PDB file of C-alpha atoms in Angstrom:
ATOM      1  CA  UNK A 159       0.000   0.000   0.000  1.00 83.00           C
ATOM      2  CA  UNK A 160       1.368   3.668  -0.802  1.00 89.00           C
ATOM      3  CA  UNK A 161       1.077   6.435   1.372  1.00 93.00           C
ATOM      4  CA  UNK A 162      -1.593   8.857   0.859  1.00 95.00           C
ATOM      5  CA  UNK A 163      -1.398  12.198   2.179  1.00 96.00           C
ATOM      6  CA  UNK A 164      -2.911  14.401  -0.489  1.00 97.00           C
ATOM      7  CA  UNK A 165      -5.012  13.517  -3.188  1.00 97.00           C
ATOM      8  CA  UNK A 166      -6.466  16.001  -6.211  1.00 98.00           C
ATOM      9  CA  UNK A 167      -8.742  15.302  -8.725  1.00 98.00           C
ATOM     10  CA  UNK A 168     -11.808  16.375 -10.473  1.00 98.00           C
ATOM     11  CA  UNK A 169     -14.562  14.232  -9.118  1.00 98.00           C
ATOM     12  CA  UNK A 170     -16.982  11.677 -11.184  1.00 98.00           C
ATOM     13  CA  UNK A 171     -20.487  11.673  -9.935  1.00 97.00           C
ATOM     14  CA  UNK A 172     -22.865   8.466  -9.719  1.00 97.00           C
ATOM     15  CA  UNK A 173     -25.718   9.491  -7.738  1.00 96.00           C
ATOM     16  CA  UNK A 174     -27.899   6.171  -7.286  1.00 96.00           C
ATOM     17  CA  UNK A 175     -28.042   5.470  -4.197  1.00 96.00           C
ATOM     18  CA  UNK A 176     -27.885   1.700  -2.706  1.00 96.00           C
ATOM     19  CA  UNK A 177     -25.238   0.767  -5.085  1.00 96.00           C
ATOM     20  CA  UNK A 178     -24.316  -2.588  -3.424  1.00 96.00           C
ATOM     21  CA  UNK A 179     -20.732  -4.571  -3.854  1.00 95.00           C
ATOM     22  CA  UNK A 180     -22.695  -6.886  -6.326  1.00 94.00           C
ATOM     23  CA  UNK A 181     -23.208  -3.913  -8.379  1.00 96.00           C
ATOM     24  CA  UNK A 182     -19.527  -2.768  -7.741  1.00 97.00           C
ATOM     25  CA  UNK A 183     -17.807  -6.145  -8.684  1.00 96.00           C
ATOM     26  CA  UNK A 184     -20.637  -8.784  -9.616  1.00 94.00           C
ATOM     27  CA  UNK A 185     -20.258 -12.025  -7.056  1.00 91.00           C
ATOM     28  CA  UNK A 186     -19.038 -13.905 -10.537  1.00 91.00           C
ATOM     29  CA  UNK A 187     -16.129 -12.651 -10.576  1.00 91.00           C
ATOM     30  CA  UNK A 188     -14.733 -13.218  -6.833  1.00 87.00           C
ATOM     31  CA  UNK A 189     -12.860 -16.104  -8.355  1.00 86.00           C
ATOM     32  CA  UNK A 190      -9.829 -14.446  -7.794  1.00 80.00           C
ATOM     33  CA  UNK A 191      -7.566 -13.617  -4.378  1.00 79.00           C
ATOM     34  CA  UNK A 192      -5.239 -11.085  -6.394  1.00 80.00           C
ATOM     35  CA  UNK A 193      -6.028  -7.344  -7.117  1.00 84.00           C
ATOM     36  CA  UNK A 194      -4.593  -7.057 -10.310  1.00 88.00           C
ATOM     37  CA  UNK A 195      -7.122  -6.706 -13.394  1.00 91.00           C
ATOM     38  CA  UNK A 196     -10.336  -6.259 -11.278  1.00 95.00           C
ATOM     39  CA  UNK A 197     -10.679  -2.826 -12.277  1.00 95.00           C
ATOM     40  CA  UNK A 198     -11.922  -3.583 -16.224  1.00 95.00           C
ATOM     41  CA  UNK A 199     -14.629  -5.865 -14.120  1.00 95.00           C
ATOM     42  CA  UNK A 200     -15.414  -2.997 -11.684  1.00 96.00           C
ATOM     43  CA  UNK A 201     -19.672  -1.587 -12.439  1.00 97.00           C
ATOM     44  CA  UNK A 202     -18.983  -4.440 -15.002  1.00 96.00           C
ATOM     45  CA  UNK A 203     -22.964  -5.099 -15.494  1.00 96.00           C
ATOM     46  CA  UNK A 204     -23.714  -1.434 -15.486  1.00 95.00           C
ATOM     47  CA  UNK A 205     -20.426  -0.453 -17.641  1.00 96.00           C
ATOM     48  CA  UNK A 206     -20.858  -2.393 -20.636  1.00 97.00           C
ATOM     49  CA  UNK A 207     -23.597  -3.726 -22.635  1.00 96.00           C
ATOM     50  CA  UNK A 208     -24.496  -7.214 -22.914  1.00 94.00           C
ATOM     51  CA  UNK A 209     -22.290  -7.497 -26.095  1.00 96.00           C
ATOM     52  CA  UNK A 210     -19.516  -6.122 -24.346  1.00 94.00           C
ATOM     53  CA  UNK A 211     -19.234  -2.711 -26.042  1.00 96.00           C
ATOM     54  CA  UNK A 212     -19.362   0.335 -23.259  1.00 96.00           C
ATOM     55  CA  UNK A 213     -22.807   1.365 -22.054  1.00 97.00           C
ATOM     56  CA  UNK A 214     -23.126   5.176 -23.307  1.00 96.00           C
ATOM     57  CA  UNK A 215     -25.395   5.607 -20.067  1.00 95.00           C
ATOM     58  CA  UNK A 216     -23.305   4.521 -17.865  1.00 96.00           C
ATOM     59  CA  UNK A 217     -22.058   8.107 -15.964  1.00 95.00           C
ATOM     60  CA  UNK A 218     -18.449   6.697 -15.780  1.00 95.00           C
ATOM     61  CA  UNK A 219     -17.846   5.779 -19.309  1.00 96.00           C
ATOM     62  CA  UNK A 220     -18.202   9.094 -20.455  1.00 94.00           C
ATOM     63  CA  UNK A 221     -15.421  11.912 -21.407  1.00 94.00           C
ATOM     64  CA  UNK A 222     -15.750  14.388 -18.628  1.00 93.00           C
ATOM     65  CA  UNK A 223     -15.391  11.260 -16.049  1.00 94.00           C
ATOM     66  CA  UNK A 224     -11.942  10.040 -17.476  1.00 93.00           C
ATOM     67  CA  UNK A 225      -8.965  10.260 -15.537  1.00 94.00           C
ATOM     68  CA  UNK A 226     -11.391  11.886 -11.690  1.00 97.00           C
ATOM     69  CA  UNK A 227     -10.031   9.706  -9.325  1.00 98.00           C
ATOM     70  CA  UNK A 228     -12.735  10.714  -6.910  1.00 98.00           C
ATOM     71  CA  UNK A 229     -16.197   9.171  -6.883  1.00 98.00           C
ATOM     72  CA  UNK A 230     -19.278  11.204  -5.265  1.00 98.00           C
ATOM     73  CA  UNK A 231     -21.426   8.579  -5.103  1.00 97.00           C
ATOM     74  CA  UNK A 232     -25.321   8.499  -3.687  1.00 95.00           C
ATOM     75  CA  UNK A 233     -26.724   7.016  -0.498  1.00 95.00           C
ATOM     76  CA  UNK A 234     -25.538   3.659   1.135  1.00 96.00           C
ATOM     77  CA  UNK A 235     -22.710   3.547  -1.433  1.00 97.00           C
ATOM     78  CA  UNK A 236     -20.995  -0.039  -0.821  1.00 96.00           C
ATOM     79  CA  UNK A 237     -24.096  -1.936   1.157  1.00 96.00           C
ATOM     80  CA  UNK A 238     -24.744  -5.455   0.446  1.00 90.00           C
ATOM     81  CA  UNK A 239     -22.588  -8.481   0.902  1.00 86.00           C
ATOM     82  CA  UNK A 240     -19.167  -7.932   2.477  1.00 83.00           C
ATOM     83  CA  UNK A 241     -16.051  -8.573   0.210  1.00 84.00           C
ATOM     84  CA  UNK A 242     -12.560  -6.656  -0.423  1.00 90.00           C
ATOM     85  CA  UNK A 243     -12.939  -7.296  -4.036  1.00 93.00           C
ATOM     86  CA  UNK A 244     -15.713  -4.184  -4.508  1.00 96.00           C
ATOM     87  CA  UNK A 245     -12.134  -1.385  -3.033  1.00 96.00           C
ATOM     88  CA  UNK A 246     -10.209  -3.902  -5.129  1.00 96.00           C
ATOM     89  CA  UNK A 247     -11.742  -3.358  -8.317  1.00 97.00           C
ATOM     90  CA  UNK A 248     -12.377   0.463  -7.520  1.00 98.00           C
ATOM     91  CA  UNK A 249      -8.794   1.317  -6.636  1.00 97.00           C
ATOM     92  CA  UNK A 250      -7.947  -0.901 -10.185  1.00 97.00           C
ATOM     93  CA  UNK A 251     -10.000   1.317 -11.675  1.00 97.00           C
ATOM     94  CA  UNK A 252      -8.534   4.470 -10.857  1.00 97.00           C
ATOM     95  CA  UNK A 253     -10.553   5.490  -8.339  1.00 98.00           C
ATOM     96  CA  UNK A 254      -8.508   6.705  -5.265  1.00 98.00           C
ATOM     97  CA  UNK A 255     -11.774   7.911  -3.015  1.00 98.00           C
ATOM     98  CA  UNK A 256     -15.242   8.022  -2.797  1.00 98.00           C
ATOM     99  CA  UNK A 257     -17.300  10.756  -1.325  1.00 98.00           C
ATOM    100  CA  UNK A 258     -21.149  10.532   0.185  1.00 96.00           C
ATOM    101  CA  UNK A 259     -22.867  11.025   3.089  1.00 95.00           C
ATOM    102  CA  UNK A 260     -23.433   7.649   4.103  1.00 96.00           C
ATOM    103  CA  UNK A 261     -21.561   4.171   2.940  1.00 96.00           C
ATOM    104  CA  UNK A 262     -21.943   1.166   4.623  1.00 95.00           C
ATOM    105  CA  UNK A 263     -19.801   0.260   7.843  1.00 94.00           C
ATOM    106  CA  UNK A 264     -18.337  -3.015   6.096  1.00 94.00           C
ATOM    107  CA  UNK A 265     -17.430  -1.618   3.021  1.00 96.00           C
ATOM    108  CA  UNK A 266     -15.901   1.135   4.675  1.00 95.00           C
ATOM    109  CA  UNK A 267     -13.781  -0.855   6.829  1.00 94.00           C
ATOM    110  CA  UNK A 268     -12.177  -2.978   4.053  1.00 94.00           C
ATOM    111  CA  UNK A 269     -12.108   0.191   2.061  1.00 95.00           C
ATOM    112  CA  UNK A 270     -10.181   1.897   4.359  1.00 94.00           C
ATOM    113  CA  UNK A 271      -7.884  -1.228   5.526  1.00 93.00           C
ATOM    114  CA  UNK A 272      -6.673  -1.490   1.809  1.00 94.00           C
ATOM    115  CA  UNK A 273      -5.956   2.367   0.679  1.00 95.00           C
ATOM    116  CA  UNK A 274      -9.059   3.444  -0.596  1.00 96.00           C
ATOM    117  CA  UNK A 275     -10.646   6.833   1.222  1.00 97.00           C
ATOM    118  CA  UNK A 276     -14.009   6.242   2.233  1.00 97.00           C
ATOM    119  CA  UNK A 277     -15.193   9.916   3.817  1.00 98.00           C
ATOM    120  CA  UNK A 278     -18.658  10.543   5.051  1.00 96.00           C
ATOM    121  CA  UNK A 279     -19.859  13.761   4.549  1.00 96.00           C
ATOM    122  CA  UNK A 280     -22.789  16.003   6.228  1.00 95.00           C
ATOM    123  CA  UNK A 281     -25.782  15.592   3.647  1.00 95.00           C
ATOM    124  CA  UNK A 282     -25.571  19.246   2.527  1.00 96.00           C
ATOM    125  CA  UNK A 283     -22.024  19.142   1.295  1.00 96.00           C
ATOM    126  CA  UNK A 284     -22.790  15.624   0.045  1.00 97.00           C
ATOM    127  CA  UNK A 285     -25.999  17.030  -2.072  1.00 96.00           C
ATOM    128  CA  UNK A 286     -23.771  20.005  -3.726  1.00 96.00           C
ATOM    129  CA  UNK A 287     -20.962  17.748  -4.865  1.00 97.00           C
ATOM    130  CA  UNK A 288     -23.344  15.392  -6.700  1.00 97.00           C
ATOM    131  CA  UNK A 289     -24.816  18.778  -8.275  1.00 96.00           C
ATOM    132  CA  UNK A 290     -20.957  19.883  -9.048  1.00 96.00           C
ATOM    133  CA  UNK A 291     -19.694  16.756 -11.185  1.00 95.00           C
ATOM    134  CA  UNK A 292     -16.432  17.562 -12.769  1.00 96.00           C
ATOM    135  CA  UNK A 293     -15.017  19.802 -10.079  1.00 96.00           C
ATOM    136  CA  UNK A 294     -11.015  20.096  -8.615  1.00 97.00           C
ATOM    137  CA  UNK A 295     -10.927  18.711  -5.121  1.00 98.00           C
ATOM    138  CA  UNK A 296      -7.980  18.310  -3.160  1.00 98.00           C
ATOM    139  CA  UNK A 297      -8.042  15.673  -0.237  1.00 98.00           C
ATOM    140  CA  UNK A 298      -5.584  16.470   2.784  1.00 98.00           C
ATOM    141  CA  UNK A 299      -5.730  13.282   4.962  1.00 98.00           C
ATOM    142  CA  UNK A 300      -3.292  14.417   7.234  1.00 97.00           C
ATOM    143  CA  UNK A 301      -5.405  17.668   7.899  1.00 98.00           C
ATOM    144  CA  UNK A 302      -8.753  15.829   7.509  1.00 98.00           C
ATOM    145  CA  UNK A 303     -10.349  18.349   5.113  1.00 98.00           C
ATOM    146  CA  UNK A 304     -11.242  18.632   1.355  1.00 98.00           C
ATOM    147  CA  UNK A 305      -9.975  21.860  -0.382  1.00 98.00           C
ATOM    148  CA  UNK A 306     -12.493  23.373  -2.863  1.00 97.00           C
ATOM    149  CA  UNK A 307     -11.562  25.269  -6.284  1.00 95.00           C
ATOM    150  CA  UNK A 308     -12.618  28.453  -4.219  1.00 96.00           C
ATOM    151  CA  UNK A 309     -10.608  27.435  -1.538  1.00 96.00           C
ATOM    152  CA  UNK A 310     -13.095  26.380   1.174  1.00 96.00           C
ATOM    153  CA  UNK A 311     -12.689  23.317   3.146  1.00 97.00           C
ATOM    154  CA  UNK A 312     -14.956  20.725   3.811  1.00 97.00           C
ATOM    155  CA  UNK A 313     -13.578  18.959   7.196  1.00 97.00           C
ATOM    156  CA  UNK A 314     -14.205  15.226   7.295  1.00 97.00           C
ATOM    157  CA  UNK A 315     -12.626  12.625  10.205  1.00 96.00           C
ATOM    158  CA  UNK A 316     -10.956   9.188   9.670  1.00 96.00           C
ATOM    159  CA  UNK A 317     -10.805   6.961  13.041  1.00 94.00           C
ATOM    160  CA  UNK A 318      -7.000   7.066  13.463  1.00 95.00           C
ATOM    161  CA  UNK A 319      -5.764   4.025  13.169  1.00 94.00           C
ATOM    162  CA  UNK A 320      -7.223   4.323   9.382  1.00 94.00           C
ATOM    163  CA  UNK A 321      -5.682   7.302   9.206  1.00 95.00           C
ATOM    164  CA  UNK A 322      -1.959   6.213  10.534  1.00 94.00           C
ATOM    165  CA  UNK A 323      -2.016   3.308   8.189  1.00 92.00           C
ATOM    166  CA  UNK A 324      -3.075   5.616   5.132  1.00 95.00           C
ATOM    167  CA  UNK A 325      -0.387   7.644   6.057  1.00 96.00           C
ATOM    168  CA  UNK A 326       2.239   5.524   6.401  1.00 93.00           C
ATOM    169  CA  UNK A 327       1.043   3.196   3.707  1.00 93.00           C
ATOM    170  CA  UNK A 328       0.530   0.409   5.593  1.00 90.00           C
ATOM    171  CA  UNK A 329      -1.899  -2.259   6.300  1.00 83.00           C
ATOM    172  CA  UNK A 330      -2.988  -3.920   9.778  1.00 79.00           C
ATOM    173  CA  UNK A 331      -0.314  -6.832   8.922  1.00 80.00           C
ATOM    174  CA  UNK A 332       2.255  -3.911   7.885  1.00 77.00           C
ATOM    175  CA  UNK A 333       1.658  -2.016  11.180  1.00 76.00           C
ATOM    176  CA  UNK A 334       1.973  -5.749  13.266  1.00 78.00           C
ATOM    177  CA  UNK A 335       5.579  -6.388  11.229  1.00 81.00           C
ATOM    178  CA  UNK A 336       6.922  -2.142  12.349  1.00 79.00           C
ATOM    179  CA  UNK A 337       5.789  -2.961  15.314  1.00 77.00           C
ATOM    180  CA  UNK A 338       7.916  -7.181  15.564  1.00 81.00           C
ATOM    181  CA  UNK A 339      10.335  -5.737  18.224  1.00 86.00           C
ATOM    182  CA  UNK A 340       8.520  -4.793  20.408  1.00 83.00           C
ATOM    183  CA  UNK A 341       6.150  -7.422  20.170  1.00 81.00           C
ATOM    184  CA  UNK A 342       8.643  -9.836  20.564  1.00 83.00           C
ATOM    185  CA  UNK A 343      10.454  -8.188  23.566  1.00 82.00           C
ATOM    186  CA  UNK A 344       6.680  -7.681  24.872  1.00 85.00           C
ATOM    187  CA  UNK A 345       6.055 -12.225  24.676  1.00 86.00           C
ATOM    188  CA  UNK A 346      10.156 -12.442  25.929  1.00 85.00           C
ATOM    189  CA  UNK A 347       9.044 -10.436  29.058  1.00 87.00           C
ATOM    190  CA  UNK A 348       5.879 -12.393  29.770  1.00 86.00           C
ATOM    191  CA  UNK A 349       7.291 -15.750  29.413  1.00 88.00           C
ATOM    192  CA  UNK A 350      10.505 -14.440  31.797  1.00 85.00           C
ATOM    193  CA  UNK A 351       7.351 -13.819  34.756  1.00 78.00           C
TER     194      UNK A 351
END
């Protein structure tokens, strides 16, 4: 996992709410445990049509959402079934965070736990960055705030052990192996009493 500190982009908007991890990576293709390719499968019944060509209604496959990094998504972003594949495929994709002002506790978790930002938002800011599609953000994790083109903040809060790992690019086994030392000397001590 790389560090993230600061993130810009212009954001892509997909405003349905209740978009579920079946929607996000279809239970078909959880054949796989490696990360690698799951991004061309990632909205992959709601990207492409059924003879494989892109869906032109899909919001994603059009120009002005090439290349955003961050997704404003509706409601309840991530509910359903829990499974790492659906931050998998979404950080394969390109996406690097998704905004909204609510997204399901699971998929937060294993969004968080494997570099993808996951930030609630109050329901107001939420609402005008689904009506702003296309906008510059910048996200400061370290300062817990998104920057807007005008230079207005929108403060946001990670639980902090999130937040040290996305940091310091690690994961919870990454953090357990800085830490081996002092876990060992920690067991040493305990057997010695």
């Amino acid at each position: 996992m790389k560090p993230i500190t600061r993130l810009h982009s212009r954001t892509a908007v997909l405003a349905d709410e209740n978009i579920d991890t079946d929607r996000i990576i279809p239970a078909r293709f959880l054949t796989t445990t490696t990360r690698e390719g799951l991004g061309r499968l990632c909205f992959h019944d709601w990207r492409y049509q059924a003879d494989g060509s892109d869906n032109p209604a899909f919001p994603l496959n059009g120009p002005e959402a090439r290349g955003c990094s961050i997704l404003v998504a509706g409601n309840n972003f991530g509910c359903g079934s829990s499974r790492e594949h659906a931050p998998w495929a979404l950080l394969d994709y390109g996406i690097q965070a998704v905004l909204c002002s609510e997204i399901a506790d699971i998929f937060r978790g294993n969004a968080l736990k494997n570099g993808l930002l996951a930030i609630q938002l109050d329901e107001l800011e939420h609402r005008w960055l689904l009506r702003h599609p296309g906008i510059e953000l910048a996200i400061d994790v370290r300062g817990q705030f998104i920057e807007l083109p005008d230079g207005g903040r929108i403060p946001f809060t990670l639980e902090p052990f999130a937040r040290h790992c996305l940091l310091n690019g690690v994961d919870q086994l990454g953090y357990l192996l800085q830490n081996e030392k002092l876990i060992t000397h920690y067991e040493q001590q305990e057997q010695a009493a």
